Coordinates of C-alpha atoms in Angstrom, one line a residue:
X1 CA 18.5 5.9 10.9
X2 CA 19.8 2.3 11.6
X3 CA 22.9 0.9 9.9
X4 CA 23.4 -2.6 9.1
X5 CA 26.8 -4.3 8.3
X6 CA 27.0 -5.6 4.5
X7 CA 25.6 -9.2 4.3
X8 CA 27.5 -11.9 3.0
X9 CA 31.4 -11.7 4.0
X10 CA 32.7 -14.8 2.2
X11 CA 34.4 -12.8 -0.3
X12 CA 36.5 -10.9 2.1
X13 CA 37.4 -14.2 4.0
X14 CA 38.3 -15.6 0.6
X15 CA 40.7 -12.4 -0.2
X16 CA 42.2 -12.7 3.4
X17 CA 44.0 -15.9 2.2
X18 CA 41.6 -18.3 3.9
X19 CA 40.8 -21.5 1.8
X20 CA 37.7 -23.3 2.6
X21 CA 36.5 -26.6 1.5
X22 CA 33.2 -27.4 -0.3
X23 CA 31.5 -28.6 3.4
X24 CA 32.8 -25.3 5.2
X25 CA 31.4 -23.4 1.9
X26 CA 28.0 -24.9 2.4
X27 CA 28.2 -24.4 6.1
X28 CA 28.8 -20.6 6.0
X29 CA 26.0 -20.4 3.3
X30 CA 23.8 -22.2 5.5
X31 CA 24.3 -19.9 8.5
X32 CA 24.1 -17.0 6.4
X33 CA 20.3 -17.7 5.3
X34 CA 19.2 -18.6 8.5
X35 CA 15.5 -17.7 9.0
X36 CA 14.2 -14.4 10.3
X37 CA 10.7 -15.3 11.2
X38 CA 9.8 -15.8 14.8
X39 CA 9.8 -19.1 16.1
X40 CA 6.5 -20.9 15.5
X41 CA 5.3 -20.4 19.0
X42 CA 6.0 -16.9 18.9
X43 CA 4.0 -16.2 15.6
X44 CA 0.9 -14.4 16.0
X45 CA -1.2 -16.3 13.4
X46 CA -0.1 -19.5 11.2
X47 CA -1.6 -20.6 7.9
X48 CA -1.4 -24.1 6.4
X49 CA -1.6 -22.8 3.1
X50 CA 0.6 -19.9 3.6
X51 CA 3.3 -22.2 4.8
X52 CA 2.6 -24.7 1.7
X53 CA 3.1 -21.9 -0.6
X54 CA 6.3 -20.8 0.9
X55 CA 7.6 -24.3 0.5
X56 CA 6.8 -24.7 -2.9
X57 CA 7.5 -21.2 -4.5
X58 CA 10.9 -21.7 -2.7
X59 CA 11.8 -24.9 -4.9
X60 CA 11.3 -22.7 -7.9
X61 CA 13.6 -20.0 -6.7
X62 CA 17.4 -20.9 -7.9
X63 CA 19.1 -17.9 -5.9
X64 CA 19.2 -18.9 -2.5
X65 CA 19.3 -15.3 -1.0
X66 CA 16.3 -14.5 -3.0
X67 CA 14.5 -17.7 -1.4
X68 CA 15.6 -16.6 1.8
X69 CA 14.0 -13.2 1.4
X70 CA 10.6 -14.5 0.5
X71 CA 10.5 -17.1 3.2
X72 CA 11.3 -14.0 5.8
X73 CA 9.0 -11.7 4.1
X74 CA 6.1 -13.2 2.8
X75 CA 4.3 -14.3 5.9
X76 CA 5.6 -11.1 8.3
X77 CA 1.9 -9.8 8.1
X78 CA 1.1 -13.1 9.7
X79 CA 4.0 -13.8 12.0
X80 CA 4.2 -10.0 13.9
X81 CA 1.0 -8.2 12.5
X82 CA -2.0 -9.6 13.3
X83 CA -4.4 -10.1 16.6
X84 CA -7.4 -12.3 15.8
X85 CA -10.3 -13.0 17.8
X86 CA -14.1 -13.4 17.9
X87 CA -16.2 -10.8 19.1
X88 CA -19.8 -11.0 19.4
X89 CA -19.8 -14.2 17.2
X90 CA -17.7 -12.6 14.5
X91 CA -14.2 -12.9 13.4
X92 CA -12.3 -9.5 14.4
X93 CA -8.4 -8.9 13.1
X94 CA -6.4 -6.2 14.4
X95 CA -3.6 -5.4 12.1
X96 CA -0.7 -3.0 13.0
X97 CA 1.7 -1.7 10.7
X98 CA 4.7 -3.0 12.1
X99 CA 6.6 -0.5 14.4
X100 CA 3.7 1.6 14.9
X101 CA 1.2 0.0 16.9
X102 CA -2.0 1.6 14.8
X103 CA -4.1 -0.1 12.3
X104 CA -4.1 2.0 8.7
X105 CA -7.3 1.2 6.5
X106 CA -4.9 1.3 3.5
X107 CA -2.2 -0.9 5.3
X108 CA -4.1 -3.4 6.8
X109 CA -5.7 -4.4 3.3
X110 CA -2.5 -4.3 1.7
X111 CA -0.9 -6.0 4.0
X112 CA -3.2 -9.3 4.0
X113 CA -4.1 -8.7 0.2
X114 CA -1.3 -11.0 -1.0
X115 CA -2.9 -14.1 1.0
X116 CA -6.4 -13.7 -0.7
X117 CA -5.7 -16.3 -3.4
X118 CA -4.5 -19.1 -0.7
X119 CA -8.0 -18.6 1.2
X120 CA -10.2 -21.3 -0.9
X121 CA -8.4 -24.1 1.1
X122 CA -7.8 -22.6 4.2
X123 CA -10.8 -21.5 6.3
X124 CA -8.6 -20.1 9.1
X125 CA -7.1 -17.8 6.9
X126 CA -10.3 -16.9 5.2
X127 CA -11.7 -16.1 8.8
X128 CA -8.6 -13.7 9.5
X129 CA -9.1 -11.9 6.3
X130 CA -13.1 -11.8 7.4
X131 CA -12.0 -10.2 10.4
X132 CA -9.9 -7.5 8.9
X133 CA -13.1 -6.6 6.9
X134 CA -15.1 -6.7 10.0
X135 CA -12.8 -4.3 11.8
X136 CA -12.1 -2.0 9.2
X137 CA -16.1 -1.4 9.0
X138 CA -16.3 -0.4 12.9
X139 CA -13.1 2.0 12.1
X140 CA -15.0 3.5 9.2
X141 CA -18.0 4.0 11.1
X142 CA -16.1 5.5 14.4
X143 CA -15.0 8.1 11.7
X144 CA -15.0 8.0 7.9
X145 CA -12.3 10.7 7.8
X146 CA -9.7 9.2 9.9
X147 CA -6.8 7.2 8.1
X148 CA -5.6 4.9 11.5
X149 CA -7.2 3.5 14.4
X150 CA -6.6 1.8 17.8
X151 CA -7.7 -1.7 18.8
X152 CA -9.1 -0.2 21.9
X153 CA -11.9 2.4 21.1
X154 CA -11.0 4.2 24.4
X155 CA -7.6 5.1 23.8
X156 CA -6.5 8.6 23.3
X157 CA -3.8 9.5 20.4
X158 CA -0.7 11.0 20.9
X159 CA -1.9 13.2 18.4
X160 CA -5.1 14.3 20.5
X161 CA -4.0 17.9 19.9
X162 CA -4.3 18.2 16.4
X163 CA -6.8 20.7 15.2
X164 CA -9.3 18.5 13.7
X165 CA -12.4 16.4 15.3
X166 CA -10.2 13.9 17.1
X167 CA -11.9 11.3 19.3
X168 CA -10.6 8.2 21.2
X169 CA -9.8 5.5 19.2
X170 CA -8.4 7.4 16.7
X171 CA -4.6 7.3 16.1
X172 CA -4.4 9.8 13.4
X173 CA -7.1 11.8 11.3
X174 CA -5.8 12.6 8.3
X175 CA -8.4 12.5 5.3
X176 CA -6.9 10.3 2.6
X177 CA -9.3 9.0 -0.3
X178 CA -7.6 5.9 -0.3
X179 CA -8.6 5.0 3.3
X180 CA -12.1 4.4 2.0
X181 CA -11.2 2.6 -0.9
X182 CA -8.9 -0.1 0.3
X183 CA -11.9 -1.6 2.5
X184 CA -14.1 -1.9 -0.5
X185 CA -11.1 -3.3 -2.4
X186 CA -10.5 -5.9 0.4
X187 CA -14.2 -6.9 0.7
X188 CA -14.9 -7.3 -3.3
X189 CA -12.1 -9.5 -4.0
X190 CA -12.7 -11.6 -0.7
X191 CA -16.3 -12.1 -2.1
X192 CA -14.9 -13.2 -5.5
X193 CA -12.3 -15.3 -4.1
X194 CA -14.4 -17.0 -1.4
X195 CA -18.1 -16.5 -2.1
X196 CA -18.7 -15.8 1.3
X197 CA -21.3 -12.9 2.0
X198 CA -21.2 -13.2 6.0
X199 CA -19.1 -9.9 5.9
X200 CA -22.1 -8.0 3.9
X201 CA -23.9 -7.1 7.2
X202 CA -25.7 -3.9 8.1
X203 CA -22.5 -2.5 9.5
X204 CA -20.9 -2.7 5.7
X205 CA -23.6 -1.3 4.1
X206 CA -23.0 1.6 6.9
X207 CA -19.6 2.0 5.9
X208 CA -20.6 2.5 2.3
X209 CA -23.2 4.8 2.9
X210 CA -20.6 6.9 5.1
X211 CA -18.0 6.5 2.2
X212 CA -20.6 7.8 -0.3
X213 CA -21.3 10.6 1.9
X214 CA -17.8 11.6 2.7
X215 CA -16.8 11.6 -1.0
X216 CA -19.9 13.6 -1.7
X217 CA -18.5 16.3 1.0
X218 CA -15.4 16.2 -0.2
X219 CA -16.3 17.4 -3.8
X220 CA -16.8 20.4 -2.2
X221 CA -19.7 21.6 -4.8
X222 CA -21.3 23.6 -1.8
X223 CA -18.5 24.7 0.1
X224 CA -15.4 23.2 1.7
X225 CA -17.3 20.5 3.8
X226 CA -16.9 19.5 7.3
X227 CA -13.3 18.3 7.5
X228 CA -10.3 20.7 8.4
X229 CA -6.8 19.4 9.8
X230 CA -3.9 21.4 11.4
X231 CA -1.2 20.3 13.7
X232 CA 1.5 22.2 15.5
X233 CA 4.5 21.0 13.7
X234 CA 7.6 22.1 11.8
X235 CA 7.0 19.6 9.1
X236 CA 5.4 21.3 6.3
X237 CA 3.7 18.0 5.0
X238 CA 2.4 17.0 8.4
X239 CA -0.2 20.2 8.2
X240 CA -2.8 21.5 5.8
X241 CA -2.6 25.3 4.8
X242 CA -5.5 28.0 4.6
X243 CA -7.2 27.3 8.1
X244 CA -6.6 23.5 7.4
X245 CA -9.1 23.2 4.4
X246 CA -5.8 23.1 2.0
X247 CA -5.5 25.2 -1.4
X248 CA -8.7 26.2 -3.0
X249 CA -10.1 23.8 -5.9
X250 CA -12.7 24.6 -8.7
X251 CA -15.6 22.0 -7.9
X252 CA -15.3 19.8 -11.3
X253 CA -16.6 16.5 -9.9
X254 CA -13.4 15.3 -8.5
X255 CA -12.7 14.4 -4.9
X256 CA -10.5 16.2 -2.6
X257 CA -7.9 14.4 -0.3
X258 CA -6.0 16.6 2.1
X259 CA -3.4 13.9 2.3
X260 CA -1.6 11.5 0.1
X261 CA -1.3 7.6 0.9
X262 CA 2.1 8.7 2.4
X263 CA 0.1 10.6 5.0
X264 CA 1.8 13.9 3.4
X265 CA -0.3 16.8 2.7
X266 CA -1.4 17.1 -1.0
X267 CA -0.2 20.7 -2.9
X268 CA -3.4 20.5 -5.1
X269 CA -6.3 18.7 -3.3
X270 CA -7.5 16.7 -6.6
X271 CA -5.0 13.6 -5.8
X272 CA -5.2 12.0 -9.5
X273 CA -4.4 8.2 -8.6
X274 CA -6.6 8.6 -5.3
X275 CA -9.3 9.5 -7.5
X276 CA -8.9 6.5 -9.9
X277 CA -8.9 4.3 -7.2
X278 CA -12.2 6.0 -5.8
X279 CA -13.7 5.3 -9.3
X280 CA -12.7 1.5 -9.2
X281 CA -14.0 1.2 -5.9
X282 CA -17.5 2.8 -6.4
X283 CA -17.7 0.4 -9.1
X284 CA -17.0 -2.3 -6.9
X285 CA -19.3 -1.2 -4.1
X286 CA -22.2 -0.9 -6.6
X287 CA -21.8 -4.4 -8.1
X288 CA -21.6 -5.8 -4.3
X289 CA -24.7 -4.0 -3.4
X290 CA -26.6 -5.0 -6.7
X291 CA -25.7 -8.5 -6.7
X292 CA -25.2 -9.7 -3.0
X293 CA -27.6 -7.1 -1.2
X294 CA -30.2 -6.1 -3.4
X295 CA -30.0 -2.4 -2.5
X296 CA -30.4 -1.2 -5.8
X297 CA -30.9 2.6 -4.2
X298 CA -27.5 2.8 -2.7
X299 CA -26.1 0.7 -6.0
X300 CA -27.2 3.5 -8.1
X301 CA -25.7 6.4 -6.0
X302 CA -22.4 4.7 -6.3
X303 CA -22.7 4.2 -10.0
X304 CA -23.7 7.7 -10.5
X305 CA -20.6 8.9 -8.6
X306 CA -18.5 6.6 -10.5
X307 CA -19.5 8.1 -13.8
X308 CA -19.3 11.8 -12.6
X309 CA -15.7 10.9 -11.6
X310 CA -15.2 9.3 -14.5
X311 CA -16.1 12.0 -16.9
X312 CA -14.1 14.4 -14.6
X313 CA -11.0 12.7 -14.7
X314 CA -11.1 12.4 -18.6
X315 CA -11.6 16.1 -18.6
X316 CA -8.9 17.1 -16.1
X317 CA -6.3 14.1 -14.9
X318 CA -4.5 14.5 -18.5
X319 CA -1.9 16.9 -19.6
X320 CA 0.4 17.3 -22.3
X321 CA 4.2 17.3 -21.4
X322 CA 6.6 18.6 -23.8
X323 CA 8.7 15.4 -23.9
X324 CA 6.4 12.6 -23.3
X325 CA 3.3 13.6 -24.6
X326 CA -0.2 13.1 -22.8
X327 CA 0.7 12.2 -19.4
X328 CA -1.6 11.8 -15.9
X329 CA -0.9 14.4 -13.6
X330 CA -0.2 13.5 -9.8
X331 CA -2.5 16.6 -8.3
X332 CA -4.7 18.8 -10.3
X333 CA -6.9 22.0 -8.8
X334 CA -9.5 22.2 -11.2
X335 CA -8.3 25.8 -12.3
X336 CA -6.0 24.5 -14.8
X337 CA -2.7 24.1 -12.3
X338 CA -0.8 20.7 -11.9
X339 CA 1.5 18.9 -10.3
X340 CA 3.8 16.5 -12.2
X341 CA 5.6 13.9 -9.8
X342 CA 4.7 10.7 -8.1
X343 CA 5.0 9.2 -4.9
X344 CA 6.2 5.4 -3.8
X345 CA 3.0 4.6 -1.7
X346 CA -0.2 3.5 -3.2
X347 CA -2.3 4.4 -4.9
X348 CA 0.4 6.2 -7.2
X349 CA 0.3 6.8 -10.7
X350 CA 2.6 3.9 -11.5
X351 CA 0.1 1.7 -9.4
X352 CA -2.8 2.4 -11.7
X353 CA -2.8 -1.1 -13.5
X354 CA -2.5 -2.6 -10.2
X355 CA -5.4 -1.2 -8.8
X356 CA -7.5 -2.1 -11.8
X357 CA -8.0 1.7 -12.8
X358 CA -5.7 1.5 -16.3
X359 CA -4.5 -1.3 -18.4
X360 CA -0.6 -1.4 -18.5
X361 CA -0.7 -0.9 -22.4
X362 CA -2.8 2.1 -22.0
X363 CA -0.9 4.7 -24.1
X364 CA -1.5 7.6 -21.5
X365 CA -0.1 5.2 -18.9
X366 CA 2.6 4.0 -21.1
X367 CA 3.7 7.9 -21.3
X368 CA 3.2 8.4 -17.7
X369 CA 5.5 5.2 -16.7
X370 CA 8.2 6.6 -19.0
X371 CA 8.0 10.2 -17.3
X372 CA 8.0 8.6 -13.7
X373 CA 10.9 6.5 -14.4
X374 CA 13.0 9.0 -15.4
X375 CA 15.1 12.2 -14.0
X376 CA 12.0 14.1 -15.0
X377 CA 10.2 13.0 -12.1
X378 CA 11.6 15.0 -9.1
X379 CA 11.2 11.8 -6.7
X380 CA 12.7 9.3 -8.8
X381 CA 16.4 8.5 -7.5
X382 CA 19.4 6.5 -9.0
X383 CA 22.6 5.7 -7.7
X384 CA 25.2 2.8 -6.4
X385 CA 22.4 0.6 -4.5
X386 CA 19.6 1.1 -7.0
X387 CA 16.9 2.9 -8.5
X388 CA 13.3 3.7 -7.7
X389 CA 10.8 6.2 -7.1
X390 CA 10.8 7.9 -3.2
X391 CA 8.7 11.0 -2.1
X392 CA 8.8 13.4 0.5
X393 CA 7.9 11.5 3.4
X394 CA 11.5 9.9 3.9
X395 CA 13.3 12.8 2.3
X396 CA 15.4 13.1 -0.9
X397 CA 17.5 10.2 -2.4
X398 CA 15.5 7.8 -0.4
X399 CA 14.3 5.1 -2.5
X400 CA 11.1 2.9 -1.4
X401 CA 10.9 -0.8 -1.8
X402 CA 7.4 -0.3 -2.3
X403 CA 7.9 1.3 -5.6
X404 CA 10.5 -1.1 -6.8
X405 CA 8.3 -3.9 -6.1
X406 CA 5.1 -1.8 -7.8
X407 CA 7.2 -1.2 -10.8
X408 CA 7.5 -5.1 -11.4
X409 CA 3.8 -5.9 -10.4
X410 CA 2.7 -3.8 -13.2
X411 CA 5.5 -4.4 -15.9
X412 CA 4.9 -6.3 -19.0
X413 CA 8.6 -7.0 -19.3
X414 CA 10.7 -9.9 -17.7
X415 CA 13.9 -8.2 -17.9
X416 CA 12.5 -5.2 -16.1
X417 CA 11.0 -7.6 -13.4
X418 CA 13.9 -9.3 -13.0
X419 CA 16.0 -6.0 -12.5
X420 CA 13.5 -4.9 -9.7
X421 CA 14.1 -8.2 -8.0
X422 CA 17.7 -7.7 -8.2
X423 CA 17.6 -4.1 -6.8
X424 CA 15.0 -5.4 -3.9
X425 CA 17.5 -8.4 -2.9
X426 CA 20.5 -6.0 -2.8
X427 CA 18.6 -3.5 -0.6
X428 CA 17.7 -5.3 2.6
X429 CA 21.3 -4.6 3.9
X430 CA 21.8 -7.9 6.0
X431 CA 18.2 -7.6 7.6
X432 CA 16.6 -10.1 5.4
X433 CA 13.6 -7.8 5.0
X434 CA 12.1 -5.0 3.1
X435 CA 12.4 -1.6 4.5
X436 CA 10.4 1.9 4.3
X437 CA 13.0 3.5 2.2
X438 CA 16.8 3.0 1.7
X439 CA 19.4 5.6 0.4
X440 CA 20.2 5.4 -3.1
X441 CA 24.0 5.1 -2.5
X442 CA 23.9 3.2 0.6
X443 CA 21.1 0.6 1.4
X444 CA 22.3 0.2 5.0
X445 CA 21.0 3.8 5.3
X446 CA 17.4 2.9 5.5
X447 CA 14.2 3.9 7.6
X448 CA 11.5 1.6 9.1
X449 CA 13.1 -2.0 9.6
X450 CA 9.6 -3.4 10.5
X451 CA 7.5 -2.1 7.9
X452 CA 5.0 -5.2 7.2
X453 CA 3.3 -3.8 4.0
X454 CA 6.9 -3.8 2.1
X455 CA 7.4 -7.2 3.4
X456 CA 4.5 -8.8 2.4
X457 CA 4.4 -6.8 -1.2
X458 CA 7.5 -8.2 -2.2
X459 CA 6.2 -11.8 -1.5
X460 CA 3.4 -10.7 -3.9
X461 CA 6.1 -9.7 -6.4
X462 CA 7.7 -13.1 -6.0
X463 CA 4.3 -14.9 -6.4
X464 CA 3.5 -13.1 -9.3
X465 CA 6.7 -13.6 -11.1
X466 CA 6.3 -17.4 -10.3
X467 CA 3.3 -17.3 -12.2
X468 CA 4.1 -14.9 -15.3
X469 CA 7.9 -15.2 -15.5
X470 CA 9.2 -18.3 -13.8
X471 CA 12.2 -18.3 -16.0
X472 CA 13.7 -15.2 -13.9
X473 CA 13.2 -17.0 -11.0
X474 CA 15.2 -20.1 -12.3
X475 CA 18.4 -17.7 -12.3
X476 CA 21.0 -17.6 -10.2
X477 CA 22.0 -14.9 -9.2
X478 CA 19.2 -12.6 -9.9

């Protein structure tokens, strides 16, 4: 893992006996916060509304380091990860995650999500996001069980030897419920924001048909379904046991997910936050099918499955904890077994209000949140560099900025939001960007220096704070 020297060294300079005058201090401060963005000529995409938002929000941030981080992080997806073009008369946007040249259905939605409020006055940005929706439809039609794809559908993957139905164009074929939920989330809110219906073509309808078919197959009411996955690896979380079908479940109406949004294998296949996400997404798809396309038959099928999921979640998602009372389990199997934990990647239990699944005032969520942000959660870490939730993917004692950001976005408390921003500001290790994970005692021990989702989501938290708790951004330092 790369290391970075500590950020501002003014204190060490002063302790060495050097006296700097005011102009020298100002110069040192300015050079410390030089932009880490690519030059305008080297940016992948430029948006006038995003640039205007950066200028406007920076004026509200008293802490110069936080303002600098926001300016670096918020546009990072546009600056470095998008490839936009017109294909057959329609916008098409391929979005890589950062240091991996592949497009995840999850990440690509999450990366452009914070720009949605800015598309009303920015046709170029609106077209870019429409292009993401169009590309996602093509990916789902290629294979609804895959989680990550290449721009070139003829390209073969480094994982082509995986024991699953791999085909060209697929980077990785890990079945994750959220892979089919995120594109619905993006299309739904794109329409709600812009009113544009051009993305709801026959390909979109086909993607919803495949989503519904895949969800029903993975309810496993009449057998295990068509999906299996095995990989020759020494990483236990990269493979699925029992011939690639995973541990058995009792068919109760919930949907099996062989992998979590971290791309790690589930223990019990009924992943609760992902099933809640599916519930929300099915309702959104039904609304779009009814109001935009007048496809009442498919809308009714989506609604019927949503109602089945809702009932199953009420019966199986909540367990009684001896200390915290009623809480949401992370995974269950329908037989009565459950896994209590959370993972930083979204959908997580912590993120349920962010996804519109529950309110942050829901009593069960409040209990669950207390559990998740305590030492009772095996993947909650607290140390010298901060505190937050991690997960098996990056290993023990590694905090994910995603979880710290999500804690801020789902909080109803200004002090807690300020604490989250402080942790994030302290954890960039001099790089000016968020990372996948950092060690709880040493932020310079981090993974993935180019992880666009974490950067853009951090920008969303700053925007959210400016809207809801402007007094927090007025503080210096945070």
